[in-house]
């Protein structure tokens, strides 16, 4: 496909910072208003705003201990905007803003694009025909290696060509086959120190082979279905800390063996919308908070 649709809006140079940065959005307007994934089906208007606010604040506090957290203003009528992992994908000051598959979320695009522009990122928009749902479907390996990208539910495989082109990286496309695990970050988490945590049944056989060709067996943390449906793979990993919805004792032990510290969170209200810890944050390069003009 052509890259002529790429529009570069503004450029700024990254600067070094000792702590990783993340973008979050308050759940002020969060609700389950429509059904665009199986988790939402029985949960329309079933999330408690008070509990959601408290759970989100707890995640914000825990993450702020180990990382810098920046906020974007929530918008009325966009109840899923709280899931900033779907704002886009950023690396080296360049953001590809999401081009949502479902019309219900397309209103978020403008707000995220504007925020990134105001913060001085180079903003790239993709055509609506090649949907791409940001960090929900594209995860950089944490210690070198490819950009892992999901397709089959929300993001198109065609959008992966754009990712490879923009960052000049190898992209490995992974086919998502279980509707419950509709974004890559619901079933796959590259971790520090060359580890990966994943739920194999969410992928087709060729995709499992791609994952296993890259990660040696002792670096694979295979998640059971029981943990996968608790969004165990939807984990935020900062150094050796892993922030994640409550998971089994077995998986917590396995992560401990690999020298990770699990920080368990209660994210029940967000699970009703089909998201958990990792969906609620987007990783950002540390940037100068000023525009170039
Ligand atoms: N209700 C949202 C949706 O279906 C949840 C998004 C979860 N985000 C994620 N990165 N997995 O789009």
PDB file of C-alpha atoms and ligand atoms in Angstrom:
ATOM      1  CA  UNK A   1       0.000   0.000   0.000  1.00  0.00           C
ATOM      2  CA  UNK A   2       1.071   3.574  -0.544  1.00  0.00           C
ATOM      3  CA  UNK A   3       2.673   5.620   2.196  1.00  0.00           C
ATOM      4  CA  UNK A   4       1.519   8.876   0.649  1.00  0.00           C
ATOM      5  CA  UNK A   5      -1.365   9.056   3.088  1.00  0.00           C
ATOM      6  CA  UNK A   6       1.143   9.569   5.881  1.00  0.00           C
ATOM      7  CA  UNK A   7       1.022  13.114   7.101  1.00  0.00           C
ATOM      8  CA  UNK A   8       3.834  14.402   9.270  1.00  0.00           C
ATOM      9  CA  UNK A   9       2.616  17.189  11.500  1.00  0.00           C
ATOM     10  CA  UNK A  10       5.444  18.197  13.806  1.00  0.00           C
ATOM     11  CA  UNK A  11       8.844  16.955  14.982  1.00  0.00           C
ATOM     12  CA  UNK A  12      10.737  17.195  18.248  1.00  0.00           C
ATOM     13  CA  UNK A  13      13.833  15.440  19.615  1.00  0.00           C
ATOM     14  CA  UNK A  14      13.587  12.945  22.457  1.00  0.00           C
ATOM     15  CA  UNK A  15      15.564  13.696  25.627  1.00  0.00           C
ATOM     16  CA  UNK A  16      16.844  11.226  28.179  1.00  0.00           C
ATOM     17  CA  UNK A  17      14.944  10.606  31.434  1.00  0.00           C
ATOM     18  CA  UNK A  18      15.675   8.034  34.124  1.00  0.00           C
ATOM     19  CA  UNK A  19      12.046   6.929  34.547  1.00  0.00           C
ATOM     20  CA  UNK A  20       9.732   5.610  31.869  1.00  0.00           C
ATOM     21  CA  UNK A  21       6.731   7.753  30.994  1.00  0.00           C
ATOM     22  CA  UNK A  22       3.122   6.710  30.507  1.00  0.00           C
ATOM     23  CA  UNK A  23      -0.073   8.380  29.349  1.00  0.00           C
ATOM     24  CA  UNK A  24      -3.299   7.795  31.277  1.00  0.00           C
ATOM     25  CA  UNK A  25      -6.829   9.231  31.062  1.00  0.00           C
ATOM     26  CA  UNK A  26      -9.198   9.619  33.992  1.00  0.00           C
ATOM     27  CA  UNK A  27     -12.273   7.327  33.982  1.00  0.00           C
ATOM     28  CA  UNK A  28     -14.602  10.290  34.538  1.00  0.00           C
ATOM     29  CA  UNK A  29     -16.710   9.344  31.501  1.00  0.00           C
ATOM     30  CA  UNK A  30     -15.965   5.599  31.588  1.00  0.00           C
ATOM     31  CA  UNK A  31     -18.955   3.285  31.159  1.00  0.00           C
ATOM     32  CA  UNK A  32     -19.929   0.207  29.178  1.00  0.00           C
ATOM     33  CA  UNK A  33     -22.263   1.901  26.706  1.00  0.00           C
ATOM     34  CA  UNK A  34     -21.970  -0.392  23.688  1.00  0.00           C
ATOM     35  CA  UNK A  35     -20.696  -3.870  22.861  1.00  0.00           C
ATOM     36  CA  UNK A  36     -17.568  -4.157  20.705  1.00  0.00           C
ATOM     37  CA  UNK A  37     -15.956  -7.163  22.417  1.00  0.00           C
ATOM     38  CA  UNK A  38     -17.352 -10.258  24.197  1.00  0.00           C
ATOM     39  CA  UNK A  39     -16.527  -8.925  27.693  1.00  0.00           C
ATOM     40  CA  UNK A  40     -18.899  -6.004  27.231  1.00  0.00           C
ATOM     41  CA  UNK A  41     -21.825  -8.210  26.152  1.00  0.00           C
ATOM     42  CA  UNK A  42     -23.383  -8.785  29.564  1.00  0.00           C
ATOM     43  CA  UNK A  43     -22.032  -5.654  31.141  1.00  0.00           C
ATOM     44  CA  UNK A  44     -23.795  -2.709  29.547  1.00  0.00           C
ATOM     45  CA  UNK A  45     -23.991  -0.041  32.301  1.00  0.00           C
ATOM     46  CA  UNK A  46     -22.833  -2.640  34.832  1.00  0.00           C
ATOM     47  CA  UNK A  47     -19.600  -0.899  35.878  1.00  0.00           C
ATOM     48  CA  UNK A  48     -19.672   1.133  39.068  1.00  0.00           C
ATOM     49  CA  UNK A  49     -18.291   4.644  38.436  1.00  0.00           C
ATOM     50  CA  UNK A  50     -17.116   4.923  42.053  1.00  0.00           C
ATOM     51  CA  UNK A  51     -15.287   1.604  42.021  1.00  0.00           C
ATOM     52  CA  UNK A  52     -13.804   2.352  38.602  1.00  0.00           C
ATOM     53  CA  UNK A  53     -12.507   5.708  39.851  1.00  0.00           C
ATOM     54  CA  UNK A  54     -10.943   4.103  42.938  1.00  0.00           C
ATOM     55  CA  UNK A  55      -9.368   1.241  40.957  1.00  0.00           C
ATOM     56  CA  UNK A  56      -7.949   3.612  38.355  1.00  0.00           C
ATOM     57  CA  UNK A  57      -6.556   5.889  41.096  1.00  0.00           C
ATOM     58  CA  UNK A  58      -4.887   2.932  42.729  1.00  0.00           C
ATOM     59  CA  UNK A  59      -3.211   1.987  39.441  1.00  0.00           C
ATOM     60  CA  UNK A  60      -2.199   5.623  38.909  1.00  0.00           C
ATOM     61  CA  UNK A  61      -0.661   5.799  42.393  1.00  0.00           C
ATOM     62  CA  UNK A  62       1.196   2.491  42.012  1.00  0.00           C
ATOM     63  CA  UNK A  63       2.560   3.408  38.589  1.00  0.00           C
ATOM     64  CA  UNK A  64       3.547   6.904  39.733  1.00  0.00           C
ATOM     65  CA  UNK A  65       5.875   5.311  42.305  1.00  0.00           C
ATOM     66  CA  UNK A  66       8.022   3.850  39.539  1.00  0.00           C
ATOM     67  CA  UNK A  67       7.283   5.929  36.442  1.00  0.00           C
ATOM     68  CA  UNK A  68       6.201   9.374  35.246  1.00  0.00           C
ATOM     69  CA  UNK A  69       2.513   9.553  34.434  1.00  0.00           C
ATOM     70  CA  UNK A  70       1.013  12.237  32.178  1.00  0.00           C
ATOM     71  CA  UNK A  71      -2.728  12.743  31.802  1.00  0.00           C
ATOM     72  CA  UNK A  72      -4.947  13.577  28.845  1.00  0.00           C
ATOM     73  CA  UNK A  73      -8.379  15.120  29.538  1.00  0.00           C
ATOM     74  CA  UNK A  74     -11.254  12.641  29.219  1.00  0.00           C
ATOM     75  CA  UNK A  75     -14.092  13.566  26.866  1.00  0.00           C
ATOM     76  CA  UNK A  76     -17.833  13.128  27.379  1.00  0.00           C
ATOM     77  CA  UNK A  77     -19.361  10.550  25.052  1.00  0.00           C
ATOM     78  CA  UNK A  78     -16.091   8.609  24.692  1.00  0.00           C
ATOM     79  CA  UNK A  79     -16.339   6.016  27.491  1.00  0.00           C
ATOM     80  CA  UNK A  80     -13.394   3.886  26.260  1.00  0.00           C
ATOM     81  CA  UNK A  81     -10.939   6.799  26.085  1.00  0.00           C
ATOM     82  CA  UNK A  82      -9.674   5.656  29.490  1.00  0.00           C
ATOM     83  CA  UNK A  83      -7.895   2.835  27.589  1.00  0.00           C
ATOM     84  CA  UNK A  84      -4.994   4.974  26.406  1.00  0.00           C
ATOM     85  CA  UNK A  85      -3.074   1.946  25.094  1.00  0.00           C
ATOM     86  CA  UNK A  86      -5.340   2.456  22.107  1.00  0.00           C
ATOM     87  CA  UNK A  87      -4.345   6.105  21.604  1.00  0.00           C
ATOM     88  CA  UNK A  88      -1.594   5.039  19.248  1.00  0.00           C
ATOM     89  CA  UNK A  89       1.949   3.695  19.208  1.00  0.00           C
ATOM     90  CA  UNK A  90       4.899   5.932  19.989  1.00  0.00           C
ATOM     91  CA  UNK A  91       8.628   5.508  19.600  1.00  0.00           C
ATOM     92  CA  UNK A  92      11.444   8.065  19.207  1.00  0.00           C
ATOM     93  CA  UNK A  93       9.000  10.969  19.272  1.00  0.00           C
ATOM     94  CA  UNK A  94       6.872   9.610  16.425  1.00  0.00           C
ATOM     95  CA  UNK A  95       3.280   8.557  17.114  1.00  0.00           C
ATOM     96  CA  UNK A  96       1.056   6.595  14.798  1.00  0.00           C
ATOM     97  CA  UNK A  97      -2.376   7.574  16.075  1.00  0.00           C
ATOM     98  CA  UNK A  98      -4.978   4.821  16.123  1.00  0.00           C
ATOM     99  CA  UNK A  99      -7.452   4.447  13.328  1.00  0.00           C
ATOM    100  CA  UNK A 100     -10.208   2.559  15.141  1.00  0.00           C
ATOM    101  CA  UNK A 101     -12.035  -0.372  13.610  1.00  0.00           C
ATOM    102  CA  UNK A 102     -15.324   0.400  15.361  1.00  0.00           C
ATOM    103  CA  UNK A 103     -17.124   3.700  14.806  1.00  0.00           C
ATOM    104  CA  UNK A 104     -17.891   3.808  18.553  1.00  0.00           C
ATOM    105  CA  UNK A 105     -14.235   4.673  19.247  1.00  0.00           C
ATOM    106  CA  UNK A 106     -13.364   6.758  16.203  1.00  0.00           C
ATOM    107  CA  UNK A 107     -14.244   9.999  17.999  1.00  0.00           C
ATOM    108  CA  UNK A 108     -11.198   9.461  20.229  1.00  0.00           C
ATOM    109  CA  UNK A 109      -8.746   9.830  17.353  1.00  0.00           C
ATOM    110  CA  UNK A 110      -8.983  13.604  17.062  1.00  0.00           C
ATOM    111  CA  UNK A 111      -8.469  14.157  20.791  1.00  0.00           C
ATOM    112  CA  UNK A 112      -5.441  11.907  20.972  1.00  0.00           C
ATOM    113  CA  UNK A 113      -3.927  13.358  17.773  1.00  0.00           C
ATOM    114  CA  UNK A 114      -4.367  16.891  19.071  1.00  0.00           C
ATOM    115  CA  UNK A 115      -2.789  16.023  22.424  1.00  0.00           C
ATOM    116  CA  UNK A 116       0.248  14.456  20.770  1.00  0.00           C
ATOM    117  CA  UNK A 117       0.631  17.425  18.434  1.00  0.00           C
ATOM    118  CA  UNK A 118       0.435  19.879  21.341  1.00  0.00           C
ATOM    119  CA  UNK A 119       3.112  17.894  23.176  1.00  0.00           C
ATOM    120  CA  UNK A 120       5.415  18.115  20.170  1.00  0.00           C
ATOM    121  CA  UNK A 121       5.299  14.591  18.806  1.00  0.00           C
ATOM    122  CA  UNK A 122       5.474  13.830  15.115  1.00  0.00           C
ATOM    123  CA  UNK A 123       1.946  12.648  14.433  1.00  0.00           C
ATOM    124  CA  UNK A 124       1.126  10.158  11.711  1.00  0.00           C
ATOM    125  CA  UNK A 125      -2.443   9.315  10.738  1.00  0.00           C
ATOM    126  CA  UNK A 126      -3.324   6.116   8.895  1.00  0.00           C
ATOM    127  CA  UNK A 127      -6.253   5.787   6.506  1.00  0.00           C
ATOM    128  CA  UNK A 128      -9.489   4.457   7.996  1.00  0.00           C
ATOM    129  CA  UNK A 129      -9.302   1.510   5.587  1.00  0.00           C
ATOM    130  CA  UNK A 130      -6.247   0.090   7.378  1.00  0.00           C
ATOM    131  CA  UNK A 131      -7.443   0.132  10.959  1.00  0.00           C
ATOM    132  CA  UNK A 132      -4.777   0.095  13.651  1.00  0.00           C
ATOM    133  CA  UNK A 133      -5.444   0.217  17.399  1.00  0.00           C
ATOM    134  CA  UNK A 134      -2.100   1.415  18.722  1.00  0.00           C
ATOM    135  CA  UNK A 135      -0.238  -0.222  21.542  1.00  0.00           C
ATOM    136  CA  UNK A 136      -3.226  -2.507  22.063  1.00  0.00           C
ATOM    137  CA  UNK A 137      -2.023  -4.338  18.966  1.00  0.00           C
ATOM    138  CA  UNK A 138       1.664  -3.472  18.686  1.00  0.00           C
ATOM    139  CA  UNK A 139       4.306  -4.136  21.315  1.00  0.00           C
ATOM    140  CA  UNK A 140       8.029  -3.515  21.057  1.00  0.00           C
ATOM    141  CA  UNK A 141      10.294  -6.232  22.443  1.00  0.00           C
ATOM    142  CA  UNK A 142      11.889  -4.842  25.567  1.00  0.00           C
ATOM    143  CA  UNK A 143      15.439  -6.035  24.867  1.00  0.00           C
ATOM    144  CA  UNK A 144      15.932  -5.692  21.144  1.00  0.00           C
ATOM    145  CA  UNK A 145      14.086  -7.909  18.707  1.00  0.00           C
ATOM    146  CA  UNK A 146      11.080  -7.210  16.546  1.00  0.00           C
ATOM    147  CA  UNK A 147       7.919  -5.170  16.905  1.00  0.00           C
ATOM    148  CA  UNK A 148       5.150  -7.696  17.599  1.00  0.00           C
ATOM    149  CA  UNK A 149       1.885  -6.750  15.944  1.00  0.00           C
ATOM    150  CA  UNK A 150      -1.552  -8.356  16.200  1.00  0.00           C
ATOM    151  CA  UNK A 151      -4.194  -8.562  13.484  1.00  0.00           C
ATOM    152  CA  UNK A 152      -7.449 -10.347  12.767  1.00  0.00           C
ATOM    153  CA  UNK A 153      -9.801  -8.538  15.148  1.00  0.00           C
ATOM    154  CA  UNK A 154      -9.114  -4.795  15.283  1.00  0.00           C
ATOM    155  CA  UNK A 155      -5.903  -3.899  13.477  1.00  0.00           C
ATOM    156  CA  UNK A 156      -5.389  -4.889   9.859  1.00  0.00           C
ATOM    157  CA  UNK A 157      -2.319  -6.753   8.687  1.00  0.00           C
ATOM    158  CA  UNK A 158      -1.855  -3.966   6.110  1.00  0.00           C
ATOM    159  CA  UNK A 159      -1.285  -1.462   8.929  1.00  0.00           C
ATOM    160  CA  UNK A 160       1.779  -3.483   9.955  1.00  0.00           C
ATOM    161  CA  UNK A 161       3.522  -2.399   6.735  1.00  0.00           C
ATOM    162  CA  UNK A 162       3.208   1.172   7.904  1.00  0.00           C
ATOM    163  CA  UNK A 163       4.732   0.316  11.288  1.00  0.00           C
ATOM    164  CA  UNK A 164       7.752  -1.287   9.594  1.00  0.00           C
ATOM    165  CA  UNK A 165       8.104   1.695   7.276  1.00  0.00           C
ATOM    166  CA  UNK A 166       7.796   4.431   9.915  1.00  0.00           C
ATOM    167  CA  UNK A 167      10.293   2.977  12.383  1.00  0.00           C
ATOM    168  CA  UNK A 168      12.356   0.909   9.995  1.00  0.00           C
ATOM    169  CA  UNK A 169      11.899  -2.137  12.224  1.00  0.00           C
ATOM    170  CA  UNK A 170      11.165  -5.777  11.673  1.00  0.00           C
ATOM    171  CA  UNK A 171       7.473  -6.396  12.365  1.00  0.00           C
ATOM    172  CA  UNK A 172       6.246  -9.881  13.204  1.00  0.00           C
ATOM    173  CA  UNK A 173       2.515 -10.191  12.522  1.00  0.00           C
ATOM    174  CA  UNK A 174       0.590 -12.396  14.950  1.00  0.00           C
ATOM    175  CA  UNK A 175      -2.874 -13.668  14.077  1.00  0.00           C
ATOM    176  CA  UNK A 176      -5.427 -13.370  16.902  1.00  0.00           C
ATOM    177  CA  UNK A 177      -8.077 -16.088  16.634  1.00  0.00           C
ATOM    178  CA  UNK A 178     -10.039 -15.984  19.923  1.00  0.00           C
ATOM    179  CA  UNK A 179     -12.602 -13.131  20.114  1.00  0.00           C
ATOM    180  CA  UNK A 180     -11.982 -12.787  23.866  1.00  0.00           C
ATOM    181  CA  UNK A 181      -8.371 -11.810  23.138  1.00  0.00           C
ATOM    182  CA  UNK A 182      -9.078  -9.242  20.482  1.00  0.00           C
ATOM    183  CA  UNK A 183      -6.024  -7.042  21.103  1.00  0.00           C
ATOM    184  CA  UNK A 184      -2.460  -8.352  21.229  1.00  0.00           C
ATOM    185  CA  UNK A 185      -1.924  -6.851  24.693  1.00  0.00           C
ATOM    186  CA  UNK A 186      -4.690  -9.074  26.111  1.00  0.00           C
ATOM    187  CA  UNK A 187      -2.693 -12.263  25.424  1.00  0.00           C
ATOM    188  CA  UNK A 188       0.967 -11.323  24.917  1.00  0.00           C
ATOM    189  CA  UNK A 189       3.443  -9.332  27.007  1.00  0.00           C
ATOM    190  CA  UNK A 190       7.128  -8.930  26.184  1.00  0.00           C
ATOM    191  CA  UNK A 191       8.862  -8.556  29.559  1.00  0.00           C
ATOM    192  CA  UNK A 192      12.274  -7.287  30.643  1.00  0.00           C
ATOM    193  CA  UNK A 193      15.300  -9.553  30.633  1.00  0.00           C
ATOM    194  CA  UNK A 194      14.140 -11.310  27.471  1.00  0.00           C
ATOM    195  CA  UNK A 195      11.026 -12.910  28.971  1.00  0.00           C
ATOM    196  CA  UNK A 196       7.604 -13.172  27.395  1.00  0.00           C
ATOM    197  CA  UNK A 197       4.256 -13.929  29.029  1.00  0.00           C
ATOM    198  CA  UNK A 198       1.571 -15.225  26.644  1.00  0.00           C
ATOM    199  CA  UNK A 199      -1.577 -17.303  26.211  1.00  0.00           C
ATOM    200  CA  UNK A 200      -0.827 -19.610  23.248  1.00  0.00           C
ATOM    201  CA  UNK A 201      -4.452 -20.553  22.408  1.00  0.00           C
ATOM    202  CA  UNK A 202      -5.189 -16.948  21.448  1.00  0.00           C
ATOM    203  CA  UNK A 203      -2.971 -17.354  18.359  1.00  0.00           C
ATOM    204  CA  UNK A 204      -2.918 -19.490  15.251  1.00  0.00           C
ATOM    205  CA  UNK A 205      -0.202 -22.154  14.996  1.00  0.00           C
ATOM    206  CA  UNK A 206       2.089 -20.101  12.750  1.00  0.00           C
ATOM    207  CA  UNK A 207       2.001 -17.192  15.209  1.00  0.00           C
ATOM    208  CA  UNK A 208       2.823 -19.459  18.159  1.00  0.00           C
ATOM    209  CA  UNK A 209       5.789 -20.745  16.124  1.00  0.00           C
ATOM    210  CA  UNK A 210       6.973 -17.163  15.497  1.00  0.00           C
ATOM    211  CA  UNK A 211       6.810 -16.388  19.218  1.00  0.00           C
ATOM    212  CA  UNK A 212       8.593 -19.604  20.168  1.00  0.00           C
ATOM    213  CA  UNK A 213      11.253 -19.153  17.485  1.00  0.00           C
ATOM    214  CA  UNK A 214      12.241 -15.877  19.120  1.00  0.00           C
ATOM    215  CA  UNK A 215      11.891 -16.658  22.837  1.00  0.00           C
ATOM    216  CA  UNK A 216      13.859 -19.689  24.137  1.00  0.00           C
ATOM    217  CA  UNK A 217      11.828 -22.081  26.263  1.00  0.00           C
ATOM    218  CA  UNK A 218      13.257 -20.888  29.614  1.00  0.00           C
ATOM    219  CA  UNK A 219      12.178 -17.328  28.803  1.00  0.00           C
ATOM    220  CA  UNK A 220       8.565 -18.251  28.047  1.00  0.00           C
ATOM    221  CA  UNK A 221       5.957 -17.745  30.762  1.00  0.00           C
ATOM    222  CA  UNK A 222       2.924 -19.608  29.478  1.00  0.00           C
ATOM    223  CA  UNK A 223      -0.351 -18.407  30.959  1.00  0.00           C
ATOM    224  CA  UNK A 224      -3.283 -20.760  31.639  1.00  0.00           C
ATOM    225  CA  UNK A 225      -6.767 -19.975  30.369  1.00  0.00           C
ATOM    226  CA  UNK A 226      -7.871 -19.213  33.950  1.00  0.00           C
ATOM    227  CA  UNK A 227      -5.190 -16.526  34.262  1.00  0.00           C
ATOM    228  CA  UNK A 228      -5.636 -15.329  30.680  1.00  0.00           C
ATOM    229  CA  UNK A 229      -9.298 -14.494  31.347  1.00  0.00           C
ATOM    230  CA  UNK A 230      -8.165 -12.476  34.363  1.00  0.00           C
ATOM    231  CA  UNK A 231      -6.099 -10.424  31.919  1.00  0.00           C
ATOM    232  CA  UNK A 232      -2.794 -11.712  33.308  1.00  0.00           C
ATOM    233  CA  UNK A 233      -1.020 -10.855  30.053  1.00  0.00           C
ATOM    234  CA  UNK A 234      -2.363  -7.323  30.234  1.00  0.00           C
ATOM    235  CA  UNK A 235       0.525  -6.380  32.508  1.00  0.00           C
ATOM    236  CA  UNK A 236       2.642  -3.256  32.872  1.00  0.00           C
ATOM    237  CA  UNK A 237       6.323  -4.131  33.324  1.00  0.00           C
ATOM    238  CA  UNK A 238       8.672  -1.450  34.667  1.00  0.00           C
ATOM    239  CA  UNK A 239      12.150  -2.838  35.456  1.00  0.00           C
ATOM    240  CA  UNK A 240      11.379  -5.857  37.668  1.00  0.00           C
ATOM    241  CA  UNK A 241       7.893  -4.704  38.741  1.00  0.00           C
ATOM    242  CA  UNK A 242       4.756  -6.065  37.122  1.00  0.00           C
ATOM    243  CA  UNK A 243       1.460  -4.276  37.698  1.00  0.00           C
ATOM    244  CA  UNK A 244      -1.408  -6.560  36.823  1.00  0.00           C
ATOM    245  CA  UNK A 245      -4.978  -7.486  37.730  1.00  0.00           C
ATOM    246  CA  UNK A 246      -5.108 -10.182  40.431  1.00  0.00           C
ATOM    247  CA  UNK A 247      -3.634 -13.445  39.079  1.00  0.00           C
ATOM    248  CA  UNK A 248      -3.157 -16.976  40.431  1.00  0.00           C
ATOM    249  CA  UNK A 249      -0.606 -17.889  43.044  1.00  0.00           C
ATOM    250  CA  UNK A 250       1.067 -20.225  40.522  1.00  0.00           C
ATOM    251  CA  UNK A 251       1.640 -17.476  37.993  1.00  0.00           C
ATOM    252  CA  UNK A 252       2.797 -15.088  40.697  1.00  0.00           C
ATOM    253  CA  UNK A 253       5.367 -17.729  41.772  1.00  0.00           C
ATOM    254  CA  UNK A 254       6.518 -18.296  38.188  1.00  0.00           C
ATOM    255  CA  UNK A 255       7.076 -14.559  37.777  1.00  0.00           C
ATOM    256  CA  UNK A 256       8.945 -14.453  41.093  1.00  0.00           C
ATOM    257  CA  UNK A 257      11.248 -17.250  39.912  1.00  0.00           C
ATOM    258  CA  UNK A 258      12.041 -15.039  36.951  1.00  0.00           C
ATOM    259  CA  UNK A 259      12.913 -12.251  39.422  1.00  0.00           C
ATOM    260  CA  UNK A 260       9.825 -10.131  38.896  1.00  0.00           C
ATOM    261  CA  UNK A 261       7.793  -8.557  41.685  1.00  0.00           C
ATOM    262  CA  UNK A 262       4.062  -8.724  41.095  1.00  0.00           C
ATOM    263  CA  UNK A 263       2.013  -5.714  42.212  1.00  0.00           C
ATOM    264  CA  UNK A 264      -1.582  -7.037  42.154  1.00  0.00           C
ATOM    265  CA  UNK A 265      -4.426  -4.650  41.410  1.00  0.00           C
ATOM    266  CA  UNK A 266      -8.188  -4.933  41.428  1.00  0.00           C
ATOM    267  CA  UNK A 267      -9.466  -3.847  38.046  1.00  0.00           C
ATOM    268  CA  UNK A 268     -12.861  -5.570  37.979  1.00  0.00           C
ATOM    269  CA  UNK A 269     -14.741  -2.558  36.578  1.00  0.00           C
ATOM    270  CA  UNK A 270     -12.436  -2.260  33.586  1.00  0.00           C
ATOM    271  CA  UNK A 271     -12.608  -6.002  32.890  1.00  0.00           C
ATOM    272  CA  UNK A 272     -16.302  -5.414  32.199  1.00  0.00           C
ATOM    273  CA  UNK A 273     -15.222  -3.310  29.216  1.00  0.00           C
ATOM    274  CA  UNK A 274     -12.574  -5.837  28.149  1.00  0.00           C
ATOM    275  CA  UNK A 275      -9.504  -4.113  29.533  1.00  0.00           C
ATOM    276  CA  UNK A 276      -7.121  -4.182  32.504  1.00  0.00           C
ATOM    277  CA  UNK A 277      -3.805  -2.669  33.658  1.00  0.00           C
ATOM    278  CA  UNK A 278      -1.879  -2.433  30.395  1.00  0.00           C
ATOM    279  CA  UNK A 279      -4.904  -1.182  28.419  1.00  0.00           C
ATOM    280  CA  UNK A 280      -5.139   1.776  30.802  1.00  0.00           C
ATOM    281  CA  UNK A 281      -1.673   3.118  29.974  1.00  0.00           C
ATOM    282  CA  UNK A 282       0.363   3.999  26.920  1.00  0.00           C
ATOM    283  CA  UNK A 283       4.154   4.041  26.988  1.00  0.00           C
ATOM    284  CA  UNK A 284       5.756   7.316  25.912  1.00  0.00           C
ATOM    285  CA  UNK A 285       9.329   8.269  25.186  1.00  0.00           C
ATOM    286  CA  UNK A 286      10.393  11.065  27.500  1.00  0.00           C
ATOM    287  CA  UNK A 287       9.876  14.230  25.448  1.00  0.00           C
ATOM    288  CA  UNK A 288      10.386  17.942  25.784  1.00  0.00           C
ATOM    289  CA  UNK A 289       6.948  19.307  26.627  1.00  0.00           C
ATOM    290  CA  UNK A 290       7.044  22.124  24.140  1.00  0.00           C
ATOM    291  CA  UNK A 291       6.185  22.544  20.504  1.00  0.00           C
ATOM    292  CA  UNK A 292       8.644  23.436  17.765  1.00  0.00           C
ATOM    293  CA  UNK A 293       6.920  26.589  16.591  1.00  0.00           C
TER     294      UNK A 293
HETATM  295  N1  LIG B   1     -13.785  -1.557  25.374  1.00  0.00           N
HETATM  296  C1  LIG B   1     -12.498  -1.323  24.776  1.00  0.00           C
HETATM  297  C2  LIG B   1     -12.512  -1.847  23.352  1.00  0.00           C
HETATM  298  O1  LIG B   1     -13.137  -2.862  23.115  1.00  0.00           O
HETATM  299  C3  LIG B   1     -11.407  -1.974  25.588  1.00  0.00           C
HETATM  300  C4  LIG B   1     -10.036  -1.649  25.059  1.00  0.00           C
HETATM  301  C5  LIG B   1      -8.947  -2.417  25.748  1.00  0.00           C
HETATM  302  N2  LIG B   1      -7.679  -1.960  25.328  1.00  0.00           N
HETATM  303  C6  LIG B   1      -6.635  -2.734  25.065  1.00  0.00           C
HETATM  304  N3  LIG B   1      -5.504  -2.160  24.801  1.00  0.00           N
HETATM  305  N4  LIG B   1      -6.702  -4.035  25.035  1.00  0.00           N
HETATM  306  O2  LIG B   1     -11.910  -1.278  22.469  1.00  0.00           O
END
